[in-house]
Short mmCIF file of C-alpha atoms (C1' of nucleotides) in Angstrom, two decimals:
data_model
loop_
_atom_site.label_atom_id
_atom_site.label_comp_id
_atom_site.label_asym_id
_atom_site.label_seq_id
_atom_site.Cartn_x
_atom_site.Cartn_y
_atom_site.Cartn_z
CA MET A 87 -0.49 6.86 1.73
CA MET A 88 -0.35 8.43 -1.65
CA LEU A 89 3.02 7.43 -2.98
CA SER A 90 4.78 4.15 -2.36
CA LYS A 91 7.90 4.25 -0.26
CA THR A 92 9.77 3.39 -3.42
CA SER A 93 8.55 6.61 -5.04
CA GLU A 94 9.32 8.60 -1.95
CA TYR A 95 12.86 7.26 -1.80
CA ALA A 96 13.30 7.82 -5.51
CA LEU A 97 12.19 11.42 -5.31
CA ARG A 98 14.37 12.22 -2.34
CA SER A 99 17.37 10.52 -3.92
CA LEU A 100 16.87 12.47 -7.12
CA MET A 101 16.69 15.69 -5.15
CA TYR A 102 19.89 14.77 -3.40
CA LEU A 103 21.55 14.11 -6.73
CA ALA A 104 20.29 17.41 -8.07
CA LEU A 105 21.85 19.16 -5.11
CA GLN A 106 25.09 17.26 -4.73
CA ALA A 107 26.03 15.40 -7.87
CA THR A 108 27.50 16.43 -11.19
CA LYS A 109 29.01 14.38 -13.96
CA GLU A 110 32.36 15.34 -12.49
CA HIS A 111 31.41 14.71 -8.88
CA LYS A 112 29.27 11.62 -8.71
CA VAL A 113 27.55 10.47 -5.57
CA GLY A 114 27.42 6.90 -4.26
CA ILE A 115 24.65 4.88 -2.67
CA LYS A 116 26.38 4.95 0.67
CA GLU A 117 26.38 8.73 0.84
CA ILE A 118 22.80 9.08 -0.35
CA SER A 119 21.43 6.51 2.05
CA GLN A 120 23.37 7.88 4.98
CA GLU A 121 22.47 11.48 4.35
CA LEU A 122 18.80 10.82 3.69
CA ASP A 123 18.45 8.04 6.24
CA LEU A 124 17.32 5.46 3.69
CA PRO A 125 17.94 1.71 3.60
CA MET A 126 21.14 1.40 1.58
CA HIS A 127 20.58 -1.67 -0.53
CA PHE A 128 17.00 -0.82 -1.30
CA THR A 129 18.03 2.64 -2.39
CA GLY A 130 20.62 1.05 -4.63
CA LYS A 131 17.93 -1.04 -6.27
CA ILE A 132 15.78 2.01 -6.88
CA LEU A 133 18.66 3.99 -8.36
CA GLN A 134 19.51 1.06 -10.62
CA ASP A 135 15.95 1.15 -11.86
CA LEU A 136 16.11 4.88 -12.48
CA VAL A 137 19.28 4.30 -14.51
CA ARG A 138 17.53 1.68 -16.60
CA LYS A 139 14.67 4.08 -17.18
CA GLY A 140 17.07 6.82 -18.21
CA LEU A 141 16.45 9.39 -15.47
CA VAL A 142 19.82 8.82 -13.86
CA ALA A 143 23.25 7.87 -15.15
CA SER A 144 25.91 5.95 -13.30
CA LEU A 145 29.52 4.92 -13.49
CA LYS A 146 31.24 2.06 -11.74
CA GLY A 147 34.61 2.06 -10.10
CA PRO A 148 36.50 4.58 -7.98
CA ASN A 149 34.92 8.01 -8.14
CA GLY A 150 31.96 6.23 -9.60
CA GLY A 151 28.40 6.91 -8.53
CA PHE A 152 25.16 8.39 -9.73
CA PHE A 153 24.21 11.67 -11.29
CA LEU A 154 21.18 13.07 -13.10
CA ASN A 155 21.03 12.17 -16.75
CA HIS A 156 18.97 15.26 -17.58
CA PRO A 157 18.61 18.75 -16.11
CA ALA A 158 16.56 18.66 -12.92
CA SER A 159 14.20 21.20 -14.46
CA THR A 160 13.09 18.64 -17.03
CA ILE A 161 12.12 15.89 -14.58
CA THR A 162 8.64 16.25 -13.11
CA ILE A 163 7.43 14.49 -10.00
CA MET A 164 4.98 12.60 -12.16
CA ASP A 165 7.80 11.37 -14.40
CA VAL A 166 9.32 9.72 -11.37
CA ILE A 167 6.07 8.28 -10.08
CA LYS A 168 5.26 6.84 -13.48
CA VAL A 169 8.64 5.19 -13.78
CA VAL A 170 8.53 3.74 -10.29
CA ASP A 171 4.88 3.01 -9.48
CA GLY A 172 3.39 2.98 -12.93
CA GLY A 173 1.02 5.63 -14.17
CA GLU A 174 -2.23 4.18 -12.89
CA ALA A 175 -2.30 5.51 -9.34
CA PHE A 176 -3.95 8.75 -10.30
CA LYS A 177 -6.73 7.18 -12.25
CA ARG A 178 -8.12 4.85 -9.60
CA CYS A 179 -11.58 5.21 -8.15
CA GLY A 180 -11.61 6.39 -4.55
CA LEU A 181 -13.67 3.37 -3.58
CA GLY A 182 -11.75 0.97 -5.79
CA MET A 183 -14.62 0.25 -8.14
CA ASN A 184 -13.82 -1.31 -11.49
CA LYS A 185 -15.60 1.27 -13.55
CA CYS A 186 -16.02 4.71 -12.08
CA SER A 187 -16.43 7.69 -14.32
CA ASP A 188 -18.38 10.89 -14.68
CA THR A 189 -21.17 8.91 -16.29
CA HIS A 190 -21.08 5.96 -13.86
CA PRO A 191 -19.69 7.49 -10.67
CA CYS A 192 -19.19 6.01 -7.25
CA PRO A 193 -20.75 8.09 -4.47
CA LEU A 194 -17.36 9.61 -3.73
CA HIS A 195 -16.44 10.36 -7.31
CA GLU A 196 -16.96 14.10 -7.48
CA ASP A 197 -15.30 14.90 -4.20
CA PHE A 198 -12.44 12.55 -4.76
CA LYS A 199 -11.77 13.69 -8.29
CA VAL A 200 -11.12 17.24 -7.20
CA PHE A 201 -8.25 16.24 -4.95
CA ARG A 202 -6.84 13.42 -7.00
CA ASP A 203 -6.73 15.51 -10.15
CA GLY A 204 -5.49 18.57 -8.31
CA LEU A 205 -2.59 16.66 -6.89
CA ALA A 206 -1.89 15.11 -10.27
CA ARG A 207 -1.73 18.59 -11.75
CA VAL A 208 0.85 19.66 -9.18
CA PHE A 209 2.87 16.53 -9.78
CA ASN A 210 2.80 17.11 -13.50
CA GLN A 211 4.05 20.65 -13.15
CA LYS A 212 6.61 20.53 -10.37
CA THR A 213 10.08 19.43 -11.31
CA ILE A 214 12.96 18.18 -9.24
CA HIS A 215 14.47 21.59 -9.81
CA ASP A 216 11.46 23.32 -8.27
CA LEU A 217 11.67 21.09 -5.26
CA VAL A 218 15.36 21.51 -4.56
CA GLN A 219 15.15 25.25 -4.98
CA GLU A 220 13.23 25.39 -1.73
CA VAL A 221 15.87 23.25 -0.13
CA GLY A 222 18.60 25.52 -1.42
CA THR A 223 16.99 28.57 0.15
CA GLY A 224 16.59 26.75 3.44
CA HIS A 225 12.81 26.86 3.24
CA ALA A 226 12.50 23.11 3.01
CA PHE A 227 14.40 19.98 3.95
CA ILE A 228 15.05 16.54 2.55
CA LYS A 229 17.09 15.14 5.42
CA ASN A 230 15.30 13.46 8.28
CA LEU A 231 15.61 15.10 11.64
CA VAL A 232 17.62 12.94 13.99
CA GLU A 233 15.84 11.67 17.05
CA VAL A 234 17.65 12.64 20.21
CA SER A 235 17.59 10.09 22.99
CA MET B 186 -3.97 4.68 -3.72
CA MET B 187 -5.49 6.65 -0.94
CA LEU B 188 -7.47 4.10 0.99
CA SER B 189 -6.56 0.49 1.50
CA LYS B 190 -8.74 -2.09 -0.16
CA THR B 191 -9.89 -3.02 3.30
CA SER B 192 -11.28 0.49 3.81
CA GLU B 193 -12.83 0.49 0.39
CA TYR B 194 -14.56 -2.82 1.01
CA ALA B 195 -15.66 -1.66 4.44
CA LEU B 196 -17.18 1.54 3.10
CA ARG B 197 -19.01 -0.18 0.29
CA SER B 198 -20.29 -2.90 2.63
CA LEU B 199 -21.55 -0.30 5.06
CA MET B 200 -23.32 1.49 2.25
CA TYR B 201 -24.91 -1.76 1.20
CA LEU B 202 -26.07 -2.35 4.75
CA ALA B 203 -27.45 1.17 4.94
CA LEU B 204 -29.46 0.51 1.81
CA GLN B 205 -30.58 -3.06 2.35
CA ALA B 206 -30.40 -4.06 5.99
CA THR B 207 -32.51 -3.37 9.01
CA LYS B 208 -32.58 -4.99 12.38
CA GLU B 209 -35.57 -6.93 11.08
CA HIS B 210 -34.04 -7.80 7.73
CA LYS B 211 -30.38 -8.59 8.22
CA VAL B 212 -28.00 -9.16 5.36
CA GLY B 213 -25.44 -11.95 5.10
CA ILE B 214 -21.87 -11.98 3.83
CA LYS B 215 -22.84 -14.02 0.82
CA GLU B 216 -25.31 -11.44 -0.40
CA ILE B 217 -23.00 -8.50 0.24
CA SER B 218 -20.02 -10.07 -1.48
CA GLN B 219 -22.06 -11.23 -4.45
CA GLU B 220 -23.84 -7.95 -4.95
CA LEU B 221 -20.74 -5.81 -4.56
CA ASP B 222 -18.36 -8.25 -6.24
CA LEU B 223 -16.11 -8.56 -3.21
CA PRO B 224 -14.10 -11.58 -1.98
CA MET B 225 -16.49 -13.30 0.38
CA HIS B 226 -14.31 -14.47 3.24
CA PHE B 227 -12.27 -11.31 3.30
CA THR B 228 -15.41 -9.25 3.45
CA GLY B 229 -16.55 -11.43 6.34
CA LYS B 230 -13.34 -10.63 8.18
CA ILE B 231 -13.83 -6.94 7.67
CA LEU B 232 -17.44 -7.04 8.84
CA GLN B 233 -16.39 -9.00 11.90
CA ASP B 234 -13.94 -6.26 12.67
CA LEU B 235 -16.58 -3.58 12.24
CA VAL B 236 -18.78 -5.48 14.66
CA ARG B 237 -15.99 -5.56 17.22
CA LYS B 238 -15.49 -1.85 16.78
CA GLY B 239 -19.19 -1.21 17.24
CA LEU B 240 -20.12 0.19 13.82
CA VAL B 241 -22.07 -2.87 12.84
CA ALA B 242 -24.14 -5.42 14.72
CA SER B 243 -24.66 -9.03 13.80
CA LEU B 244 -26.68 -12.06 14.71
CA LYS B 245 -25.93 -15.69 14.06
CA GLY B 246 -28.23 -18.39 12.85
CA PRO B 247 -31.08 -18.46 10.37
CA ASN B 248 -32.17 -15.00 9.37
CA GLY B 249 -28.92 -13.88 10.90
CA GLY B 250 -26.63 -11.36 9.29
CA PHE B 251 -25.33 -7.85 9.65
CA PHE B 252 -26.95 -4.49 10.09
CA LEU B 253 -25.82 -1.01 11.08
CA ASN B 254 -25.49 -0.49 14.78
CA HIS B 255 -26.09 3.26 14.48
CA PRO B 256 -27.95 5.52 12.04
CA ALA B 257 -26.01 5.89 8.79
CA SER B 258 -26.09 9.63 9.29
CA THR B 259 -23.86 9.31 12.35
CA ILE B 260 -21.06 7.33 10.69
CA THR B 261 -18.55 9.45 8.78
CA ILE B 262 -16.17 8.13 6.18
CA MET B 263 -13.33 9.03 8.50
CA ASP B 264 -14.86 6.95 11.29
CA VAL B 265 -14.58 3.94 9.05
CA ILE B 266 -11.06 4.70 7.86
CA LYS B 267 -9.89 5.18 11.42
CA VAL B 268 -11.35 1.89 12.54
CA VAL B 269 -9.93 -0.04 9.62
CA ASP B 270 -6.64 1.60 8.67
CA GLY B 271 -5.89 3.54 11.80
CA GLY B 272 -5.99 7.29 11.99
CA GLU B 273 -2.46 8.05 10.83
CA ALA B 274 -2.92 7.99 7.06
CA PHE B 275 -3.91 11.63 6.88
CA LYS B 276 -1.00 12.88 8.88
CA ARG B 277 1.83 11.39 6.85
CA CYS B 278 4.36 13.50 4.99
CA GLY B 279 3.99 13.32 1.23
CA LEU B 280 7.60 12.28 0.92
CA GLY B 281 7.53 9.98 3.93
CA MET B 282 9.87 12.04 6.06
CA ASN B 283 9.92 11.35 9.76
CA LYS B 284 9.29 14.92 10.81
CA CYS B 285 7.54 17.19 8.40
CA SER B 286 5.64 20.19 9.63
CA ASP B 287 4.96 23.80 8.87
CA THR B 288 8.18 24.68 10.65
CA HIS B 289 10.30 21.88 9.17
CA PRO B 290 8.61 21.14 5.86
CA CYS B 291 9.59 18.81 3.07
CA PRO B 292 9.69 20.50 -0.34
CA LEU B 293 6.24 19.14 -1.09
CA HIS B 294 4.67 20.07 2.20
CA GLU B 295 2.60 23.10 1.25
CA ASP B 296 1.20 21.63 -1.94
CA PHE B 297 0.53 18.27 -0.43
CA LYS B 298 -1.10 19.63 2.69
CA VAL B 299 -3.78 21.40 0.71
CA PHE B 300 -5.04 18.19 -0.83
CA ARG B 301 -4.47 15.86 2.07
CA ASP B 302 -6.25 18.16 4.50
CA GLY B 303 -8.98 18.96 2.03
CA LEU B 304 -9.75 15.33 1.52
CA ALA B 305 -9.63 14.74 5.26
CA ARG B 306 -12.20 17.49 5.69
CA VAL B 307 -14.54 15.83 3.23
CA PHE B 308 -14.07 12.47 4.91
CA ASN B 309 -14.79 14.00 8.28
CA GLN B 310 -18.02 15.55 7.06
CA LYS B 311 -19.55 12.99 4.75
CA THR B 312 -21.52 10.20 6.33
CA ILE B 313 -22.63 6.86 5.03
CA HIS B 314 -26.05 8.42 4.77
CA ASP B 315 -24.78 11.18 2.48
CA LEU B 316 -23.15 8.60 0.27
CA VAL B 317 -26.10 6.28 -0.09
CA GLN B 318 -28.44 9.16 -0.77
CA GLU B 319 -26.77 9.59 -4.13
CA VAL B 320 -27.16 5.90 -4.76
CA GLY B 321 -30.82 6.07 -3.85
CA THR B 322 -31.43 8.80 -6.39
CA GLY B 323 -29.58 6.84 -9.07
CA HIS B 324 -26.86 9.46 -9.33
CA ALA B 325 -24.17 7.12 -8.08
CA PHE B 326 -23.43 3.42 -7.88
CA ILE B 327 -21.82 0.99 -5.51
CA LYS B 328 -22.11 -2.13 -7.63
CA ASN B 329 -19.36 -2.96 -10.08
CA LEU B 330 -20.30 -2.97 -13.70
CA VAL B 331 -20.14 -6.46 -15.10
CA GLU B 332 -17.66 -7.07 -17.86
CA VAL B 333 -19.32 -8.44 -20.95
CA SER B 334 -17.35 -11.00 -22.87
"C1'" DC C 277 -34.00 -32.05 21.02
"C1'" DA C 278 -32.04 -32.65 16.33
"C1'" DC C 279 -30.93 -30.18 12.48
"C1'" DA C 280 -29.95 -26.39 9.50
"C1'" DT C 281 -28.17 -21.77 9.06
"C1'" DA C 282 -25.01 -18.05 9.52
"C1'" DA C 283 -21.60 -15.37 11.97
"C1'" DA C 284 -17.30 -15.70 15.02
"C1'" DG C 285 -12.87 -17.12 15.61
"C1'" DC C 286 -8.64 -18.79 14.32
"C1'" DA C 287 -5.14 -20.69 11.48
"C1'" DT C 288 -3.12 -20.48 7.27
"C1'" DA C 289 -2.18 -19.22 2.26
"C1'" DT C 290 -0.92 -15.97 -1.34
"C1'" DA C 291 0.73 -11.78 -3.28
"C1'" DA C 292 2.95 -7.50 -3.26
"C1'" DA C 293 5.94 -4.22 -1.21
"C1'" DT C 294 9.96 -3.55 1.16
"C1'" DA C 295 14.61 -4.85 2.40
"C1'" DT C 296 19.11 -7.38 2.53
"C1'" DC C 297 22.97 -10.11 0.85
"C1'" DC C 298 26.20 -11.96 -2.33
"C1'" DT C 299 28.42 -12.39 -6.75
"C1'" DT C 300 29.73 -10.21 -11.04
"C1'" DT C 301 31.26 -6.48 -13.90
"C1'" DA C 302 33.33 -2.12 -14.99
"C1'" DA C 303 36.41 1.59 -13.84
"C1'" DT C 304 40.49 3.63 -11.63
"C1'" DC C 305 44.89 3.67 -9.45
"C1'" DC C 306 49.32 1.98 -8.66
"C1'" DG D 1 48.45 -6.42 -14.84
"C1'" DG D 2 46.94 -6.71 -9.95
"C1'" DA D 3 44.43 -4.50 -6.34
"C1'" DT D 4 40.73 -1.67 -5.07
"C1'" DT D 5 36.44 0.68 -5.53
"C1'" DA D 6 31.64 1.06 -6.60
"C1'" DA D 7 27.59 -0.02 -9.31
"C1'" DA D 8 24.89 -3.96 -11.65
"C1'" DG D 9 22.53 -8.00 -11.27
"C1'" DG D 10 20.28 -11.66 -9.23
"C1'" DA D 11 18.79 -14.50 -5.34
"C1'" DT D 12 16.59 -14.42 -1.22
"C1'" DA D 13 14.44 -12.67 3.20
"C1'" DT D 14 10.98 -10.08 5.67
"C1'" DT D 15 6.84 -7.61 6.29
"C1'" DT D 16 2.35 -6.14 5.32
"C1'" DA D 17 -1.84 -6.46 2.79
"C1'" DT D 18 -4.97 -9.31 0.88
"C1'" DA D 19 -7.48 -13.62 0.67
"C1'" DT D 20 -9.17 -18.35 1.86
"C1'" DG D 21 -10.63 -22.46 4.65
"C1'" DC D 22 -12.01 -24.82 8.56
"C1'" DT D 23 -13.89 -25.30 13.13
"C1'" DT D 24 -16.79 -23.42 16.77
"C1'" DT D 25 -20.69 -21.04 18.61
"C1'" DA D 26 -25.15 -18.97 18.59
"C1'" DT D 27 -29.82 -18.77 16.70
"C1'" DG D 28 -34.00 -20.34 14.75
"C1'" DT D 29 -37.12 -24.18 12.89
"C1'" DG D 30 -39.58 -28.45 12.78
#
DNA sequence: CACATAAAGCATATAAATATCCTTTAATCC
DNA sequence: GGATTAAAGGATATTTATATGCTTTATGTG
């Protein structure tokens, strides 16, 4: 609702890379998509884009794959969102009005601003490193739970 | 980013009805879409839907149009969102994971929850009446500012 | 009753997001 | 150098959200 699926996939893939990949041990699309339960080709597309934008590096061929181009502690959530969705999402009016500001507010402006800006602040501060730390300690998860039939 | 355009249009249309329409003086699609700068036919569709769901009433023919079926003070923002987008938007995981809960959280869960639930609380409390009150006092606006060329 | 008005209903168009497939290119291994 | 592996690139498919147009039905007016 807040982030596009593309952003969600990008963030989870980056977390997976932060956890599993190094320049020496790269990780391929197949592994990422299988482990995170993501559509393979689409994930490939997204990773390609992240390479172009410089967040991720890649190498072709055997033992090829993806790995983070910079330390995970230097990549904020907002960096990723901006690269993938563009930076406008957190500026929009809650009611979609063309001009909505403190001086010409929509009736939802004040309430909405609090949450939108609060979330933006979190996204600007938290890095991929912060996120995976919780995964490392077992306090959080990035893999989907499998449905049992 | 948060609400679909459909919800945004619905909310603004309902506010317009609350301000301008009564059972005696109904308001047509043409007026609503012109005043609020919304796509006319699409707005018609949305209003139709709101009629079906019981939030709005309508009458055909000359002097026909739309008007609120219930007092504006009894329609919450969330009522509208639920009717238009379905009630699931405010339950989704911030990273789109299939299961994400306090016991099996994604790395964003705690931070995200605060804002998502906070906004949901506002949406559950605020009514169309609350929103238009600010418009009535001139402290807020529902009409788009016109671009001057 | 004929005519005008305005929503309802339905079919369709367009755009954007999401997803897949296939060919090409680069790297490694033998 | 030939075979294999894996990403890059580009074309295309599918789905969902957004938007429009046309026909039908109900209401009011002269």
